[in-house]
CSV table of C-alpha atoms in Angstrom, one decimal:
chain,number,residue,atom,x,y,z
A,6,UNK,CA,0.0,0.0,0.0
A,7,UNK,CA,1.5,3.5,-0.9
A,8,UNK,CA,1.7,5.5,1.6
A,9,UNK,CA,3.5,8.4,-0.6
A,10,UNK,CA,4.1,9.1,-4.2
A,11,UNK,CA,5.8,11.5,-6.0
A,12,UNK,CA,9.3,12.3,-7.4
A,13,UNK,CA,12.5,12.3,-6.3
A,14,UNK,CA,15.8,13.0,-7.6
A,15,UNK,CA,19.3,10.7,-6.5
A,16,UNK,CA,22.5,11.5,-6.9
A,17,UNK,CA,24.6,9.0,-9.6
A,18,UNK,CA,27.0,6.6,-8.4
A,19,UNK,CA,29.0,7.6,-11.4
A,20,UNK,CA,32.0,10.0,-11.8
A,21,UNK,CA,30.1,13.0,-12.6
A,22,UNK,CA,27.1,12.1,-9.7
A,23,UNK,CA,24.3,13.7,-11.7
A,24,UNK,CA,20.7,14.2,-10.3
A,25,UNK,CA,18.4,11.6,-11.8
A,26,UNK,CA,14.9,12.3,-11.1
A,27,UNK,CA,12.9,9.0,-10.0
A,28,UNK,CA,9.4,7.8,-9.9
A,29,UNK,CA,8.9,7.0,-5.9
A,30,UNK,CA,6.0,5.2,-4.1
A,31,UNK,CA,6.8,5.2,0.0
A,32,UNK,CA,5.2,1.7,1.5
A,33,UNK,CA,5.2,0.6,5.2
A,34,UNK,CA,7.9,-1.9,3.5
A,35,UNK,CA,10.1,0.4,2.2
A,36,UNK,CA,10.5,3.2,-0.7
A,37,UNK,CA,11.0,2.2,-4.5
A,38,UNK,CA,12.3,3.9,-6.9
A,39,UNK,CA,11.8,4.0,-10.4
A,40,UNK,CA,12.8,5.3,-13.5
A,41,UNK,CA,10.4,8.0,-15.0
A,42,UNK,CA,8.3,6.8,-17.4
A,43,UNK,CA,10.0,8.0,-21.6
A,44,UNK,CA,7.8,10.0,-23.2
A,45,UNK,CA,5.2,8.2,-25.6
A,46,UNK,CA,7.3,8.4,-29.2
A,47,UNK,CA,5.4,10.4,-32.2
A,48,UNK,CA,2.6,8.7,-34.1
A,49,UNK,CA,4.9,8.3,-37.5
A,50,UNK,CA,8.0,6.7,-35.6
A,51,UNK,CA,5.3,4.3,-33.4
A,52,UNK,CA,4.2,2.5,-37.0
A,53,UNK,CA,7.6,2.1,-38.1
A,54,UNK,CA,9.2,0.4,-34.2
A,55,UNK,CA,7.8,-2.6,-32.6
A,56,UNK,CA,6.6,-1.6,-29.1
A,57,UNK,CA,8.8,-1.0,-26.7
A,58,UNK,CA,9.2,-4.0,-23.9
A,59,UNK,CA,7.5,-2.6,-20.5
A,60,UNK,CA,10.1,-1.3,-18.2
A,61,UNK,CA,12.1,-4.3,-16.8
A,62,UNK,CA,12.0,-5.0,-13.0
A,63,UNK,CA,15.6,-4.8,-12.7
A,64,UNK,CA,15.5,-1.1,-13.1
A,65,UNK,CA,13.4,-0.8,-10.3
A,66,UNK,CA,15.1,-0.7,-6.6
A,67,UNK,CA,13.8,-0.9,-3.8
A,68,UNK,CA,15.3,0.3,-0.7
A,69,UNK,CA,13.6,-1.6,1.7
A,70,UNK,CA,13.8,-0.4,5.9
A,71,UNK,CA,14.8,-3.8,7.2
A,72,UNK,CA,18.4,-2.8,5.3
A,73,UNK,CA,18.1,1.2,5.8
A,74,UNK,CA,20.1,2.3,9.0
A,75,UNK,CA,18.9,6.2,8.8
A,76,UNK,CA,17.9,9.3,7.1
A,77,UNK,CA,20.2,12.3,7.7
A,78,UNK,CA,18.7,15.5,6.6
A,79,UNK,CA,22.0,17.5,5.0
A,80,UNK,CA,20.8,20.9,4.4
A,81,UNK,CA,18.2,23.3,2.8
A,82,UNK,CA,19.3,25.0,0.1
A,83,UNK,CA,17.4,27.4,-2.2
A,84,UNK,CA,14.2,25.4,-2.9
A,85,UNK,CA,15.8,22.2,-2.0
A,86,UNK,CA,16.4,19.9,0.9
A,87,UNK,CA,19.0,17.7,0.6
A,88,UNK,CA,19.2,14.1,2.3
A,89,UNK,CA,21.3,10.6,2.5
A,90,UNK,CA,19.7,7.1,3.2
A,91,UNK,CA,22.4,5.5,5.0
A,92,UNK,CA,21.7,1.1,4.4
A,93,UNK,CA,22.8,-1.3,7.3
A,94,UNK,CA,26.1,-2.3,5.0
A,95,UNK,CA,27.1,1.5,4.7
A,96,UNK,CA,26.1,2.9,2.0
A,97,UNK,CA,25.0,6.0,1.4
A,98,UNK,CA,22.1,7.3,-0.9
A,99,UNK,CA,21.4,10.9,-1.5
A,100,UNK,CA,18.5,12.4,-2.3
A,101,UNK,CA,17.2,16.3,-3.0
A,102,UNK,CA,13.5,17.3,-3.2
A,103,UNK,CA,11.7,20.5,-3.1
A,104,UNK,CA,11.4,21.2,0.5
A,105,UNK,CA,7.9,21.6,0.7
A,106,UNK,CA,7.3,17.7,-0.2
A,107,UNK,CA,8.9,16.6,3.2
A,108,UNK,CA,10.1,13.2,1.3
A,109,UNK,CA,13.0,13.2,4.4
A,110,UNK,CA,10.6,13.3,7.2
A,111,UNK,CA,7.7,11.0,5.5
A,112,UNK,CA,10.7,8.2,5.0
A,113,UNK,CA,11.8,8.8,8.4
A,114,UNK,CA,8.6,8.2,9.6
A,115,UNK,CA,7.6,4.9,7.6
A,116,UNK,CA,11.2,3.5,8.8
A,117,UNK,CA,10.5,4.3,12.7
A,118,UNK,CA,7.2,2.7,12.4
A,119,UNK,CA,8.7,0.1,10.4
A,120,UNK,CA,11.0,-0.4,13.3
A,121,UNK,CA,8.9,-0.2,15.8
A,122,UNK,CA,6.3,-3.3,14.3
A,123,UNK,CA,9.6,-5.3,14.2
A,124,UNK,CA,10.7,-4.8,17.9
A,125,UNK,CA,7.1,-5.3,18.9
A,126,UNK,CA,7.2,-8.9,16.9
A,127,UNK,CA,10.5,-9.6,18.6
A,128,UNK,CA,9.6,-9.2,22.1
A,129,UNK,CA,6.0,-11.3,21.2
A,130,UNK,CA,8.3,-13.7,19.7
A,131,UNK,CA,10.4,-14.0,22.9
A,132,UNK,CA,7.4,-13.9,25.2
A,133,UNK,CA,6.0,-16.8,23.5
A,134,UNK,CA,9.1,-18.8,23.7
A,135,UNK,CA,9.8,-17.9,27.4
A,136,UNK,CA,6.5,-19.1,28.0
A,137,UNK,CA,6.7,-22.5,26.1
A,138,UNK,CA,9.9,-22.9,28.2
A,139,UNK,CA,8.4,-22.1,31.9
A,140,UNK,CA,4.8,-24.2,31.3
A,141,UNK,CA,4.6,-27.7,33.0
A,142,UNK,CA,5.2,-30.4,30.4
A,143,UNK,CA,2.8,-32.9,31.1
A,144,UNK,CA,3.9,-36.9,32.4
A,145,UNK,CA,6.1,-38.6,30.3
């Protein structure tokens, strides 16, 4: 279920680390990003090309809050706020949107909550097992 949907822009791993603006849909899972969709090609080319293939899964990533470690908010500048998704295995993402779309905080918030549900499971989890352990077995 989206929670948020909009578009973002990420900085290139590449030499040059040029802003690449992304298709993004904010779940209680996690935030994916994909590629915007290529404009629809003029009606004379479209009879001449077979149809393009549908965009291929592998383009789409998904950062998913099980692997994210945190959201840093870098700065505001101009009409911009710029922030980096640091993943459990250190890497870091970065991210700029206009400020007034609050992507940072909205992540921030979906990977708390996120979180929280999975402490929440773990204690149950324990509870349950602690339990199991301390209750009478019955004769052998």
């Amino acid at each position: 279920k989206a929670v948020k949907e909009g578009m973002l822009e990420k900085r290139s791993d590449g030499l040059l680390q040029l802003w690449k603006k992304k298709r993004c849909i904010l779940t209680e899972e996690g935030l994916l990003l994909i590629p915007p969709k290529h404009p629809p090609p003029p009606q004379q080319q479209q009879q001449q090309q077979p149809p393009l293939p549908a965009e291929p899964a592998a383009k789409i990533k998904e950062l998913h809050f099980s692997n994210m470690k945190t959201v840093d908010c870098v700065e505001r500048k101009g009409k911009y706020v710029y922030f980096t998704v640091v993943m459990a295995e250190g890497k870091e993402i970065d991210f700029r949107c206009a400020q007034e779309q609050g992507w940072n905080a909205a992540i921030t918030l979906q990977m708390v909550q996120y979180k929280n549900r999975q402490a929440i499971l773990a204690v149950r989890s324990t509870r349950q097992k602690q339990q199991h352990l301390a209750a009478p077995h019955g004769p052998r």
